[in-house]
Structure formats: C-alpha cells, structure tokens
Short mmCIF file of C-alpha atoms and ligand atoms in Angstrom, two decimals:
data_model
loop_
_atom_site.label_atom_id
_atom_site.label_comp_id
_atom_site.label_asym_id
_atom_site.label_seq_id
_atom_site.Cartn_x
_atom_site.Cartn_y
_atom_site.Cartn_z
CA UNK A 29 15.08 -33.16 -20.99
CA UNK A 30 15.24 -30.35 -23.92
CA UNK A 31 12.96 -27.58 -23.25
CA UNK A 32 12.32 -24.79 -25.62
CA UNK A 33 13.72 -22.24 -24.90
CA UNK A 34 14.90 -18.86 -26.87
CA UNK A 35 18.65 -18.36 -27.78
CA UNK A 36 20.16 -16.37 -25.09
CA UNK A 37 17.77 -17.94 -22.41
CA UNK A 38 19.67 -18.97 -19.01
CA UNK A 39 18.96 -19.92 -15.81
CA UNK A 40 20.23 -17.19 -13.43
CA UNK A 41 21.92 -18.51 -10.07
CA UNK A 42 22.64 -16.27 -6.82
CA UNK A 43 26.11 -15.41 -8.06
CA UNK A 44 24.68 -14.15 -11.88
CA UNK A 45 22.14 -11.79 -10.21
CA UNK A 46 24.35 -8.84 -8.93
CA UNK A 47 26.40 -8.66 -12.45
CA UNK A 48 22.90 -9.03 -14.18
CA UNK A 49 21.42 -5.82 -12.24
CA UNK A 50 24.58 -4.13 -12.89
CA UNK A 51 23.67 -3.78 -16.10
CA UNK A 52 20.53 -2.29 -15.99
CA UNK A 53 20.82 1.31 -15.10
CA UNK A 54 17.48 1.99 -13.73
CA UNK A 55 18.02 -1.24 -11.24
CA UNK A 56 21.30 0.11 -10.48
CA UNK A 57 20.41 3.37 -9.04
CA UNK A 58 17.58 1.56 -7.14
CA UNK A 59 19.78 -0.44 -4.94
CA UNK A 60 22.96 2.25 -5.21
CA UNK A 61 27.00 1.15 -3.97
CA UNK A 62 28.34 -0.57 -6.28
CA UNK A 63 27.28 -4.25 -7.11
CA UNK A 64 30.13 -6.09 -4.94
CA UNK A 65 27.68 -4.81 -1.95
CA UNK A 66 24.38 -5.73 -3.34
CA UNK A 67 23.12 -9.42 -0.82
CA UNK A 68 21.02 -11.67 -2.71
CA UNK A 69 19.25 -15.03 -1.81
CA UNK A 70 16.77 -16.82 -3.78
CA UNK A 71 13.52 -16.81 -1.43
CA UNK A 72 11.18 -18.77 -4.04
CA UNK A 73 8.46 -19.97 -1.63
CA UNK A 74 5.96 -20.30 -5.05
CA UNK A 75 5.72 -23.30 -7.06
CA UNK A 76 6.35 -22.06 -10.07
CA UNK A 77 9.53 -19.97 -10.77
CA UNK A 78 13.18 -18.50 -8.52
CA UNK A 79 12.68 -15.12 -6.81
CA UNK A 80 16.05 -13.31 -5.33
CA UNK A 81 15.96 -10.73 -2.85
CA UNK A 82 18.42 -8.18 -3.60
CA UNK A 83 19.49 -5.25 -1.36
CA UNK A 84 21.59 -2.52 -2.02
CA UNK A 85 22.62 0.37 0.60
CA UNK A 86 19.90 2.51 -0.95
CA UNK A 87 16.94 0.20 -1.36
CA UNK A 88 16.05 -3.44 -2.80
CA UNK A 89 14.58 -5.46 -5.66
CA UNK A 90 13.09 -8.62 -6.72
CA UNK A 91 14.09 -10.35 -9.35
CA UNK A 92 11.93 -13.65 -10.83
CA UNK A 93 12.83 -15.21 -13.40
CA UNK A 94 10.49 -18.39 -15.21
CA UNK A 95 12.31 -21.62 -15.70
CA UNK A 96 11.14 -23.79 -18.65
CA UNK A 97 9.36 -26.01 -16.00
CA UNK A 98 7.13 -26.18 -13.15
CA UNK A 99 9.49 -25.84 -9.89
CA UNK A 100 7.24 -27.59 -7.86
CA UNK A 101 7.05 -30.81 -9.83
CA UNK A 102 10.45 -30.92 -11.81
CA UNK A 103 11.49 -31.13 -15.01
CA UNK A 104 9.17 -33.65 -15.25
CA UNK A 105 6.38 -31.01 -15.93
CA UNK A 106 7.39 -28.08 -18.64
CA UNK A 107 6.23 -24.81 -18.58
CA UNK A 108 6.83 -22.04 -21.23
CA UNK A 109 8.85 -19.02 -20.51
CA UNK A 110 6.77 -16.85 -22.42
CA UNK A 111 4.26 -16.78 -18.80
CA UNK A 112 6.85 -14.14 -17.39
CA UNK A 113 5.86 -11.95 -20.27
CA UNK A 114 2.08 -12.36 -19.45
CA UNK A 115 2.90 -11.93 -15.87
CA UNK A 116 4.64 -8.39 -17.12
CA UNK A 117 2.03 -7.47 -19.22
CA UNK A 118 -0.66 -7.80 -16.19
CA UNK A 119 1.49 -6.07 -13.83
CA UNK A 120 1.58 -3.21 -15.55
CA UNK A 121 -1.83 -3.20 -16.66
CA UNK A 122 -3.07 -3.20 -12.99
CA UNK A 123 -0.23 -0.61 -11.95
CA UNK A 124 -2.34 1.89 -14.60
CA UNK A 125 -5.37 1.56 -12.60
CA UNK A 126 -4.40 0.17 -9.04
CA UNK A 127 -0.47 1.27 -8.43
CA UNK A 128 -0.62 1.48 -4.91
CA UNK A 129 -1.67 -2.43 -5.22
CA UNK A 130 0.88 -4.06 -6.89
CA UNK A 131 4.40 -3.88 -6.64
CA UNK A 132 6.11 -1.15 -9.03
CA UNK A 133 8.08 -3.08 -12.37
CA UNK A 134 11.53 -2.05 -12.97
CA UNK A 135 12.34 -3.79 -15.44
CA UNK A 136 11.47 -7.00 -17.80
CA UNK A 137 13.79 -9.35 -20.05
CA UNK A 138 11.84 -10.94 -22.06
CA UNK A 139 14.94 -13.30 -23.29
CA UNK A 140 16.11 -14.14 -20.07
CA UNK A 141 11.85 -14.27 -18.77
CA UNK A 142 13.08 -12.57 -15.82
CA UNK A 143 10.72 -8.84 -14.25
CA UNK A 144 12.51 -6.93 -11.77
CA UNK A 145 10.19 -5.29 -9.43
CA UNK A 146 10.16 -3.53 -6.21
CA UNK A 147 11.16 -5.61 -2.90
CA UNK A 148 8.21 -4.95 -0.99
CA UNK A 149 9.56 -5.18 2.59
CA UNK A 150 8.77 -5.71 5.36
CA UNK A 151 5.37 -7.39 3.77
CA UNK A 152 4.46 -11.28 4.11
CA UNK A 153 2.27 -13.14 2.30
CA UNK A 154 -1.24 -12.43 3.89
CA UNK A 155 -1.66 -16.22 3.80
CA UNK A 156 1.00 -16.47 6.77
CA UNK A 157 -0.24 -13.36 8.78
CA UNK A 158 -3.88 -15.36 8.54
CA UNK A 159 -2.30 -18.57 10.02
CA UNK A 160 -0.90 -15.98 12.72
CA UNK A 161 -4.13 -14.94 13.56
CA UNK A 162 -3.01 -11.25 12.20
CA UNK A 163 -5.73 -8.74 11.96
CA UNK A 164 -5.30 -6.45 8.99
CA UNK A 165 -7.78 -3.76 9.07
CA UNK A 166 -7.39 -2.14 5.58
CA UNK A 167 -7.20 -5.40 3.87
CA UNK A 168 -10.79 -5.70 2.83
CA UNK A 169 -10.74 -2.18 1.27
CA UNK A 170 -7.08 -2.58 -0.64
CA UNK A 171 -8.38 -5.92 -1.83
CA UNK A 172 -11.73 -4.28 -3.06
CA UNK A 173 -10.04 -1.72 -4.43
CA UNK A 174 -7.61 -3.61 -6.17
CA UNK A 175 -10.18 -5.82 -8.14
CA UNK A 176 -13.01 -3.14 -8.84
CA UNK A 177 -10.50 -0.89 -10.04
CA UNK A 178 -8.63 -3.39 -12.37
CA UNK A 179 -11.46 -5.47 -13.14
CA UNK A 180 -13.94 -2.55 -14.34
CA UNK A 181 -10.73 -0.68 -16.42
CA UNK A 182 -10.75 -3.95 -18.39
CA UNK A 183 -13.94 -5.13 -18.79
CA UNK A 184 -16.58 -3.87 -21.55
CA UNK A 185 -17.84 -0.85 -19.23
CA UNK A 186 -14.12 0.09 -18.73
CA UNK A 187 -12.91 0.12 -22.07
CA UNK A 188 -13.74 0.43 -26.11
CA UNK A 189 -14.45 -3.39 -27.70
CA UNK A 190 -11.69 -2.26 -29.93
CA UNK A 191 -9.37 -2.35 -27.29
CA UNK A 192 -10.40 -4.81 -25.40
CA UNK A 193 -10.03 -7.02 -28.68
CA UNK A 194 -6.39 -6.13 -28.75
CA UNK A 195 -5.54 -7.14 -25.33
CA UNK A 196 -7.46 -10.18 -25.52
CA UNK A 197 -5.70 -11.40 -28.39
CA UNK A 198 -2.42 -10.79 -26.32
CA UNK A 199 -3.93 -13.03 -23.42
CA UNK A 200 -4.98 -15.68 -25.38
CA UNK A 201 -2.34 -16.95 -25.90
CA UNK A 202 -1.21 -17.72 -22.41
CA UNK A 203 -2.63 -21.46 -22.71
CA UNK A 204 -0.31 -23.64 -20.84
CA UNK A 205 -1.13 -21.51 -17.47
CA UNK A 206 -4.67 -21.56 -17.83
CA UNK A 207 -4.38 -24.93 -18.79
CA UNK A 208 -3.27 -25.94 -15.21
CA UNK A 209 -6.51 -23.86 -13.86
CA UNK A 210 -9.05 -25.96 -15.59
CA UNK A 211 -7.73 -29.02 -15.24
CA UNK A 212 -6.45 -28.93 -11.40
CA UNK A 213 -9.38 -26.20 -10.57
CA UNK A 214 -12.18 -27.66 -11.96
CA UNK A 215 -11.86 -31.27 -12.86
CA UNK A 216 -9.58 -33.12 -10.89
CA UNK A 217 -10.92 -33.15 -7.72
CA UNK A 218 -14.22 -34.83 -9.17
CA UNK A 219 -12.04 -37.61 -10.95
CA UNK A 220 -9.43 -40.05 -10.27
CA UNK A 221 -6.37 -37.81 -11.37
CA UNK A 222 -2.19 -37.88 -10.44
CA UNK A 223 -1.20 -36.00 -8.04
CA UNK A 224 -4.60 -35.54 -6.21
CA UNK A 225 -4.63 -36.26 -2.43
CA UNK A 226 -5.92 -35.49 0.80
CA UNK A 227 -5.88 -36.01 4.65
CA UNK A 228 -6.14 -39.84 4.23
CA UNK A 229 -7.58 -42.36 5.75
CA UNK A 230 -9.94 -39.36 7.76
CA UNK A 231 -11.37 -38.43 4.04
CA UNK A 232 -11.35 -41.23 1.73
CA UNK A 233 -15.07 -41.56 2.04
CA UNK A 234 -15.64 -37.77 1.42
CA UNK A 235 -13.21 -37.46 -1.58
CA UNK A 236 -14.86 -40.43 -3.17
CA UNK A 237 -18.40 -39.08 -2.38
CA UNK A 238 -17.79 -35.56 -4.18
CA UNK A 239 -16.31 -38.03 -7.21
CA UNK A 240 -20.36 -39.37 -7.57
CA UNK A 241 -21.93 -36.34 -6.75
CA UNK A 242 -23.82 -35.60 -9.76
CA UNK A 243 -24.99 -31.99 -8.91
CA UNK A 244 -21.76 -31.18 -7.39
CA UNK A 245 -19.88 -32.32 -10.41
CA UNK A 246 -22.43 -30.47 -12.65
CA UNK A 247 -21.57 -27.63 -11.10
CA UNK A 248 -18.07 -27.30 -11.13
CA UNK A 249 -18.62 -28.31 -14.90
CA UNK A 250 -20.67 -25.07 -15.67
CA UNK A 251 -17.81 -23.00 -13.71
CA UNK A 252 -15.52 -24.68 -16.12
CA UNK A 253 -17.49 -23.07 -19.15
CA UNK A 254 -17.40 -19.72 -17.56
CA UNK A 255 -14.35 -19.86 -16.98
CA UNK A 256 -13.55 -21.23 -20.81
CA UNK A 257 -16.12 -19.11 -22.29
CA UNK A 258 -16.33 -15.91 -20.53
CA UNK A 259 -13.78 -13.04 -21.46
CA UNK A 260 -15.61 -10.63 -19.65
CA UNK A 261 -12.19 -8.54 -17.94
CA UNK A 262 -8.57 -9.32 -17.59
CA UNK A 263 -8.22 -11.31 -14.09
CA UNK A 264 -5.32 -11.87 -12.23
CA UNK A 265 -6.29 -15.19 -12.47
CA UNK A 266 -4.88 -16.57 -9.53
CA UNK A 267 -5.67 -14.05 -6.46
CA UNK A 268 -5.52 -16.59 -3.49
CA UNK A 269 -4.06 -15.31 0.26
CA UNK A 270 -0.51 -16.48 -1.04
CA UNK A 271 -0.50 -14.23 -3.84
CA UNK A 272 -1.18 -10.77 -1.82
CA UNK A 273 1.11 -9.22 0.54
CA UNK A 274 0.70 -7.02 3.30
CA UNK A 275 1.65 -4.99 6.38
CA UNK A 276 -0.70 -4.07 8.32
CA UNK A 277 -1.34 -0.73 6.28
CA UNK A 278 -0.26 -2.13 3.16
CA UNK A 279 -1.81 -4.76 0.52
CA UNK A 280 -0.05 -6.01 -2.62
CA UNK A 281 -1.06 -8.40 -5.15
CA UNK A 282 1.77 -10.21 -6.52
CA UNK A 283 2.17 -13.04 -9.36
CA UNK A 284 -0.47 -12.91 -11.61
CA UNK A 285 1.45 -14.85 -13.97
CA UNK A 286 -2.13 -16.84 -14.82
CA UNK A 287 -3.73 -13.75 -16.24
CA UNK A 288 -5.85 -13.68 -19.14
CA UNK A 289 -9.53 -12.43 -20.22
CA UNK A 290 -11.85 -14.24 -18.11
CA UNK A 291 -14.22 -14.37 -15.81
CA UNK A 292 -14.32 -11.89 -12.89
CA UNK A 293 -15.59 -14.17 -10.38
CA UNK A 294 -13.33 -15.95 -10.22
CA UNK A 295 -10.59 -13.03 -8.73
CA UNK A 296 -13.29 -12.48 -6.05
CA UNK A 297 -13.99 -16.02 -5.44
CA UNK A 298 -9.92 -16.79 -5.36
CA UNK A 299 -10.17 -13.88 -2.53
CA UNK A 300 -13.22 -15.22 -0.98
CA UNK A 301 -12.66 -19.12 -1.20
CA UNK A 302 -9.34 -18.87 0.62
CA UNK A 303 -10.77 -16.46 3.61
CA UNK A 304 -12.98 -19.12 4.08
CA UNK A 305 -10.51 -21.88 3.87
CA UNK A 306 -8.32 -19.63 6.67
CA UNK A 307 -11.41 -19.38 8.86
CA UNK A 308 -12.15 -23.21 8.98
CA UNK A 309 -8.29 -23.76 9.46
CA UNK A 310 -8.80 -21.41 12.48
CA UNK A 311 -9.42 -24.23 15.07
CA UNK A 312 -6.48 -26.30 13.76
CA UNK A 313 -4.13 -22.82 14.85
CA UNK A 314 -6.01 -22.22 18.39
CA UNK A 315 -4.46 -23.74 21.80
CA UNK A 316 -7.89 -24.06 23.16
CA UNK A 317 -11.28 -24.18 21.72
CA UNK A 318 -12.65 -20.67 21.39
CA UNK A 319 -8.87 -18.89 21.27
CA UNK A 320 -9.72 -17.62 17.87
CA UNK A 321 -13.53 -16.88 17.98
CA UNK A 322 -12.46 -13.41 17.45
CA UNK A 323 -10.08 -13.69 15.18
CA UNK A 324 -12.96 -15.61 13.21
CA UNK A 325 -15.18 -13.34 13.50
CA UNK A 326 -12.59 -10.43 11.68
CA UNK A 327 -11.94 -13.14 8.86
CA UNK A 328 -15.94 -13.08 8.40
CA UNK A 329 -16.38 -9.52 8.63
CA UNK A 330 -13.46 -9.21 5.87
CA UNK A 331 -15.17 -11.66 3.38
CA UNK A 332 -18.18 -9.40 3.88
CA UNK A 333 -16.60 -6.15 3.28
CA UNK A 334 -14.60 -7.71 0.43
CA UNK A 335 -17.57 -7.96 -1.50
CA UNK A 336 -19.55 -4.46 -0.41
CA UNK A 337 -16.99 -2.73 -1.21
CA UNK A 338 -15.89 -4.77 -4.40
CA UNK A 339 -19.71 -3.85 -4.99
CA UNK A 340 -19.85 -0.33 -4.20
CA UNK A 341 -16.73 0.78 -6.17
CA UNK A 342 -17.41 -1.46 -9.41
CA UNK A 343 -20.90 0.54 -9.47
CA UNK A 344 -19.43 3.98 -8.64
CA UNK A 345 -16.89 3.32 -10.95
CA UNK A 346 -19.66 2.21 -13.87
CA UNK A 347 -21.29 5.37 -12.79
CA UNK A 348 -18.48 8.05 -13.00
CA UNK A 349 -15.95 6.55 -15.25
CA UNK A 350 -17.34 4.62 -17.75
CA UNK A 351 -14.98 3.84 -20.94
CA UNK A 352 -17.04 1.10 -22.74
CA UNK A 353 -19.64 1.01 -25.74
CA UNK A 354 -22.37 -0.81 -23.60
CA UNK A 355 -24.38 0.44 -20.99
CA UNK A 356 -23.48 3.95 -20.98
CA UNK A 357 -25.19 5.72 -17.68
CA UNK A 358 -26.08 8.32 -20.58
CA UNK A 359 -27.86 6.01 -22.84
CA UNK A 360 -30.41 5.57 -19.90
CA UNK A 361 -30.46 9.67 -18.91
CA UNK A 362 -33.91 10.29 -18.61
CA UNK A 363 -36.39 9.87 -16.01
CA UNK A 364 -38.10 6.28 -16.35
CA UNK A 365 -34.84 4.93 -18.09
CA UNK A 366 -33.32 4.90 -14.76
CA UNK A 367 -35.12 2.54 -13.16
CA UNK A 368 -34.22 0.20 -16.02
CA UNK A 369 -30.25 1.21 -15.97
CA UNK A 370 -30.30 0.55 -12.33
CA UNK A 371 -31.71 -3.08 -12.90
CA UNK A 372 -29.44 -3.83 -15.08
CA UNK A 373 -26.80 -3.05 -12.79
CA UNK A 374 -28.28 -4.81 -10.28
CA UNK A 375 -28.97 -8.14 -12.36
CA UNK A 376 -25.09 -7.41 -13.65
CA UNK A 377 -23.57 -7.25 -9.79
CA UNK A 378 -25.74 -10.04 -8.71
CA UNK A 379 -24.73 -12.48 -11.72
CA UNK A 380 -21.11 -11.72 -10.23
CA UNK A 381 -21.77 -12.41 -6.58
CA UNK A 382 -22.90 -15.66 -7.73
CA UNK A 383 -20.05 -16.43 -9.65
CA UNK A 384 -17.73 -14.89 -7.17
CA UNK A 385 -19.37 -17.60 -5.03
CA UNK A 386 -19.11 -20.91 -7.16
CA UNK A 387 -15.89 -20.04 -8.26
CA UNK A 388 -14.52 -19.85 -4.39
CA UNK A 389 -16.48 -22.97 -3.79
CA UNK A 390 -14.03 -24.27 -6.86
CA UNK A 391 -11.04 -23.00 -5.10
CA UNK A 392 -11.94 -24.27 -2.23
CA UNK A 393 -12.24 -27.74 -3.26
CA UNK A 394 -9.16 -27.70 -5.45
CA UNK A 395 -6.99 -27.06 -2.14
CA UNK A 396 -8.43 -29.77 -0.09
CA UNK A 397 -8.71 -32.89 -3.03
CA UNK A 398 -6.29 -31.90 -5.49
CA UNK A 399 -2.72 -31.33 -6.02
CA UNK A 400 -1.37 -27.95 -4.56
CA UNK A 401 -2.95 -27.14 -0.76
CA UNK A 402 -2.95 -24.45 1.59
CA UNK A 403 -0.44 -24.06 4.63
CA UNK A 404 -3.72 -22.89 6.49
CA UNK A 405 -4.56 -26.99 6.44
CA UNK A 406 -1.48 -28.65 5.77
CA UNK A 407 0.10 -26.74 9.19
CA UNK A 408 -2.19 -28.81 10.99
CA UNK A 409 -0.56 -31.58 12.77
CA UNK A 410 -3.26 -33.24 14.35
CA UNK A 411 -4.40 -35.43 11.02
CA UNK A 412 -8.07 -35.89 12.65
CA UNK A 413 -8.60 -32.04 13.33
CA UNK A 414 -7.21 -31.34 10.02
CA UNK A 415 -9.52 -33.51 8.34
CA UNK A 416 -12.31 -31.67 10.47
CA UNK A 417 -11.47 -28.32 8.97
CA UNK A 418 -11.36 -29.57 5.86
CA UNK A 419 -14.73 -30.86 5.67
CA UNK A 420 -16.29 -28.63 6.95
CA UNK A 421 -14.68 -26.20 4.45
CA UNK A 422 -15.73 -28.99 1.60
CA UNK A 423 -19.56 -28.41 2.79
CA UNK A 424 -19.09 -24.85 2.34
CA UNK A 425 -17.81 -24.77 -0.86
CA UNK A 426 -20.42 -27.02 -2.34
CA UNK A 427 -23.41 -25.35 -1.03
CA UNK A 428 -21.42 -22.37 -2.50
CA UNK A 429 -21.08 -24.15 -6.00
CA UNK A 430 -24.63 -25.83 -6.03
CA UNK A 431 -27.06 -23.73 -3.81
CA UNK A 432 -24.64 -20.10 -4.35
CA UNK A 433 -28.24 -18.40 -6.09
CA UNK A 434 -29.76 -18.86 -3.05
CA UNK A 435 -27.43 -16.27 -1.24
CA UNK A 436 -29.37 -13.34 -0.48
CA UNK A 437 -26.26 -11.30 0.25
CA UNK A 438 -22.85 -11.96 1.55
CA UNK A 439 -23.75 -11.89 5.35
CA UNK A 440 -25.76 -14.89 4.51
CA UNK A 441 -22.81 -16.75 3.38
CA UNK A 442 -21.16 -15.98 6.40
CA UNK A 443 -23.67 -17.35 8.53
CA UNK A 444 -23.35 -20.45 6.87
CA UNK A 445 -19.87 -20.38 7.33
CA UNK A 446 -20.66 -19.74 10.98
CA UNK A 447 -23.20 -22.84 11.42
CA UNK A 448 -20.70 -24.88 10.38
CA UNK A 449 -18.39 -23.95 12.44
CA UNK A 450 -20.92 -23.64 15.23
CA UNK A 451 -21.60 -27.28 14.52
CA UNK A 452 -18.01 -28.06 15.46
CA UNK A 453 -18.31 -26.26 18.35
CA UNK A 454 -20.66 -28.70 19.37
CA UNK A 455 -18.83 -32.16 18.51
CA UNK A 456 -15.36 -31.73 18.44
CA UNK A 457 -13.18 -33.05 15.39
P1 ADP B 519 5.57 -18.15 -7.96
O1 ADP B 519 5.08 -17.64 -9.29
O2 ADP B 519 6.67 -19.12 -8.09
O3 ADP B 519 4.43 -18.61 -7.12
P2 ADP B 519 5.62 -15.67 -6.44
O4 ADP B 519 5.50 -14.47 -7.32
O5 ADP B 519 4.41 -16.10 -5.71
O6 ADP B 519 6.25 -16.89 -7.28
O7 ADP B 519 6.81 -15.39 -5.42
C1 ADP B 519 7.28 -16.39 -4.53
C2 ADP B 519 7.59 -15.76 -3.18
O8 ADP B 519 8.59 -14.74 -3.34
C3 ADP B 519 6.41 -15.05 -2.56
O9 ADP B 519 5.65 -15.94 -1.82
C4 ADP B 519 7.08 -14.01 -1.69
O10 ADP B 519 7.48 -14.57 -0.47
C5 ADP B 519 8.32 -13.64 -2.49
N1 ADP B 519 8.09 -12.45 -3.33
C6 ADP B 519 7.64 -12.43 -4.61
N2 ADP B 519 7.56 -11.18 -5.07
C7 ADP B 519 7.97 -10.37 -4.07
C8 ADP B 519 8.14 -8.95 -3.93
N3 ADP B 519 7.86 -8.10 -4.92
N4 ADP B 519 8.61 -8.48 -2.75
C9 ADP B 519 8.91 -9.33 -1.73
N5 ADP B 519 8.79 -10.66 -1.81
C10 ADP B 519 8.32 -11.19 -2.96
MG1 MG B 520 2.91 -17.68 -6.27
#
C-alpha cells in the first residue's frame, strides 16, 4: 500500500536507532559512551506507533516514532505522521505548566515523526500496577494536578482568546486522531460496526440491548457534540490508566498524541471511567471473594480525590492566576458581586463534573463493546466472571451517561459504584 509520507520519511528499526541518536548532540550526552554501548529494544506495548528503550552508561531515552498506519490493525488502516507533531506540540505545552507530569522532550524530527523523550524508569503503566492491586498514594493528587494545571493554562480563564485562537488553529488540524475518538468512542458501541466485540455468548443480549436503548444512545449522541463542538481547553485527549505512568511517588502522563481543543471532561472522565473499569475488574484479579475489598476501597477513594482536588486547584488556580478575558475575579471585586462570581464558578465546576461523568460513562462503554479493551477485563480468564465485571461496569457507565445530573457529588458516584458491586457480592457471577 502507498502511504503519504514526506521525502526523507523512514521507518527506523533497532539497528538505525543508536546511529540516529548519535547524531543528535543533546541525546548524545544524555545516554554518554559512545553509541556502540547504547542497548535498545523496541517495547511498543501501544497500538499505535514503535517505542525503543535506549540506555547509555549515563542515563536512557525513548524514542517513538509514528508509522504511516495504525500498528494495531495493519497497513490496512493509515494513519498520518503528522500526529507525532501534535503529540510534540502537547508535550511541551503541558511540560510549561505541569513538568514534573510528563516526561521531559529531548528532541523531535518532524521528518522522520519520531520525539525523543526521557526513559522514565523504573515506572509502569498505572494500568498494570491497578491489575496488581498496587496502591499508589500520590496518584490522585499528581493526576489532579496534572489536569487542573494544564487544563486551566489553556482554557479561556488561563489564557488571552488571542492566543487561544492560535493554538487552536494548530490543533485543528489533527483530524484523523480525533476521528478514531468519535467514531470508536461514541458511536460504535450503539451500532453494528467492524471490529466491535465483546465477552460473547455471556453478553450478546446486553450489547444488543444498549444498541435500542434510546436514552442511552441519546446520550452518548449529546457527548458526541461536546466533544465536536466544545473547544473549551487543550486535552490530552486520551488520559486512560495506560497512558500514565508511575512509581509509587511518581505519576507521568504519556502519549497524548490525540490532543486537540476540546472538551475538558472528557480528560477527567478518561481518568475516572477507567478507575472504575479497574475497580469492577477487581473480582476477576482476587483468589477469593473479598481479597481485594481493600484494594477497592483505595480505587474509590482515588476517583473521589481525583475530582476534589481536580476541583480545588482549577478554582484556586481561577482565583490566583487568571490569564483569560472572561471572568476575571476582579471584574466581580466588590462586595455583592461576589456572591455572583462565586456562582458562576460553581455552575462552571458543576457543568464539568457532569461532563467528567458522561464522558467516563463513554469510555467506559467503548472498552467493553467496541474495538480496543482494557487488560483490567480481557486478563480475566474465567469468560463468565469476566462478563460479570463487565456488566456491571456497563450499568455504571450508563447511569453515568443518562442519570450523571443527578450526582450530588463524587462520593455519590462511588456509592453507586459500590451497590453494584455489593450486588455481586450477593449473587456471584
Ligand atoms: P502508543 O501511542 O503506540 O500507544 P505509547 O506512548 O503509549 O504508544 O507507548 C507505548 C509503551 O511504551 C507504553 O505503554 C510504555 O510501556 C512505553 N513507553 C512510552 N513512553 C515511555 C517513556 N517515556 N518511558 C518509559 N516507557 C515508555
Ligand atoms: Mg498509548
């Protein structure tokens, strides 16, 4: 198949990488010897593009380069280049406001589509250390962190419209990826489509049940327009539990080769959706019933602090550091102003917490009826406990999609969660 790509374009292999490096001085002095030393094997776990480890005697890097096609499908299924260069772009936008959060860029090709970036060692992707039953006790806080700080910076509280403009313009353009989002996101579960599937025959009934549910449908319909229609910050745009890495004192988001100017909810909800889809897997991971009650419990007090905090620090940051032309604190100074200001915040943080909610109800789905899953489900043997997790994560994420405005607060999502999974308790898969 002929792909387009730019003169000069090439598909590195293991044995290109170490003369490739040696060329680029600040990558050079990262990983120090000489380049005969340097080790490097491709560890591409992702569906989408070839990563290489590569150590040196004084440190290492990552190098990932974009093929002109998706890796988990084939050539089958192009894929332009140009989404290492929107991949770049976001990295270093975040690393402005959040460095500690990402990893640190070396250097980016654009020819070639390749970033080199730091090897963040000895991380794993949080979506593994959740399957462990790993407790990471900063996570909720990094995470937070992470996505108020980046979030805010770019939305229209963070920064002029002028510049905001600019960068959207930039992101626009990064169609193909976002492409894949609203078609495998938000419309194939809820249709006949290729490459859907699911723990079959134990859900056949279910998946064809959410394909004639009206309201549900509906719903993941309006998410779609939100998510079409609503540049309200630059999102990573793909912030699941296999795009963050972490140590136990250390959290990273990786890949955000989907970013562009939309909704915000739907970085919290990617966060949100897939703690929930690790706490229904729980029961698939534990020897015997109950093994992980406390593990559960930490994944629920994470989802919850997730979203205080996200809370706490997009407000403080509105508060202290506002960049934007609307809804400057000092528009609203004096005394009877404030109650109005504060409103408006309020109505502003709740609008998110409801999106945050129907767009992890939309990520949910997606993993359980659609193409791409999670390993949380998928390492599940046992096909009919499997196919108890997952529906029991399906009822969650459509009372999150439908019913989300009727959420009081987070803990109240939780204790959903929990009845659910109390239910289980009760009859087991
Ligand atoms: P894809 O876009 O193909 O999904 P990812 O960016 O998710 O690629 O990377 C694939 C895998 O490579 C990750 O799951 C992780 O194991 C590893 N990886 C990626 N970036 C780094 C990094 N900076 N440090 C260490 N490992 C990394
Ligand atoms: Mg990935």
């Amino acid at each position: 198949m002929a792909f387009d790509v730019p003169p000069g374009y090439r598909a590195l292999k293991d044995a290109d990488v170490a003369a490739y490096l040696a060329g680029v001085p600040a990558v050079a002095n990262q990983l120090g010897g000489r380049s005969a030393d340097w080790k490097v094997r491709e560890v591409g776990d992702g569906n989408l593009n070839f990563v290489f480890v590569v150590e040196g005697p004084a440190g290492g890097v990552v190098l990932k380069q974009a093929l002109p096609y998706l890796r988990l499908v084939g050539e089958s299924w192009p894929l332009p280049l140009r989404r290492a260069f929107f991949e770049h772009q976001a990295l270093i936008t975040e690393a402005r406001v959040a460095p500690q959060h990402v990893p640190e860029v070396f250097h980016f090709d654009e020819t070639l589509a390749l970033t080199v970036m730091a090897y963040l060692s000895p991380h794993i992707i949080l979506r593994k250390g959740l399957i462990r039953g790993i407790v990471y006790p900063n996570l909720a806080d990094h995470m937070a962190t992470f996505m108020a700080e980046t979030l805010f910076a770019t939305s229209d509280l963070g920064q002029p419209a002028a510049a905001k403009k600019k960068q959207m313009a930039l992101f626009c353009d990064n169609i193909e990826l976002c492409r894949i989002t609203e078609d495998l996101v938000f419309t194939d579960p809820w249709r006949l489509a290729d490459g859907n599937r699911w723990t079959s025959p134990q859900l056949d009934a279910t998946a064809a049940a959410v394909r004639s549910d009206g309201p549900w449908k509906r719903a993941a319909q309006e998410f779609k327009l939100k998510f079409l229609g609503e540049a309200q910050a630059l999102i990573h745009g793909d912030l699941h539990s296999g795009s963050i890495m972490v140590t136990e004192s250390d959290s990273r988001a990786i890949d955000p080769e989907f970013a562009f100017y939309g909704p915000m909810g739907f970085d919290v909800g990617a966060l949100i959706g897939n703690l929930y889809l690790a706490f229904f897997s729980q029961s698939g991971h534990e020897t015997r019933p109950g093994d992980r009650d406390r593990y559960r419990d930490w994944i629920l007090q994470t989802v919850e602090a997730v979203w205080t905090l996200f809370d706490g620090r997009f407000r403080a940051l509105w508060n202290k550091a506002h960049g934007g032309d609307v809804f400057m604190p000092d528009l609203f100074s004096s005394g009877p102003d404030q109650a109005a200001f504060d409103a408006a915040q309020d109505a502003y943080m709740r609008r998110l917490f409801v999106d945050s909610l129907g767009f992890g109800g939309c990520k949910m789905t997606r993993r359980i009826l659609g193409l791409a899953h999670v390993e949380d489900m998928e390492s599940i043997a046992d096909p009919e406990r499997r196919a108890g997790c997952e529906q029991r994560a399906l009822r969650l994420a459509r009372t999150l999609m439908v019913d989300g405005a009727t959420f009081t607060d987070i803990k109240a999502v939780s204790e959903a969660a929990r009845a659910l999974q109390r239910e289980a308790a009760r009859v087991p898969a």
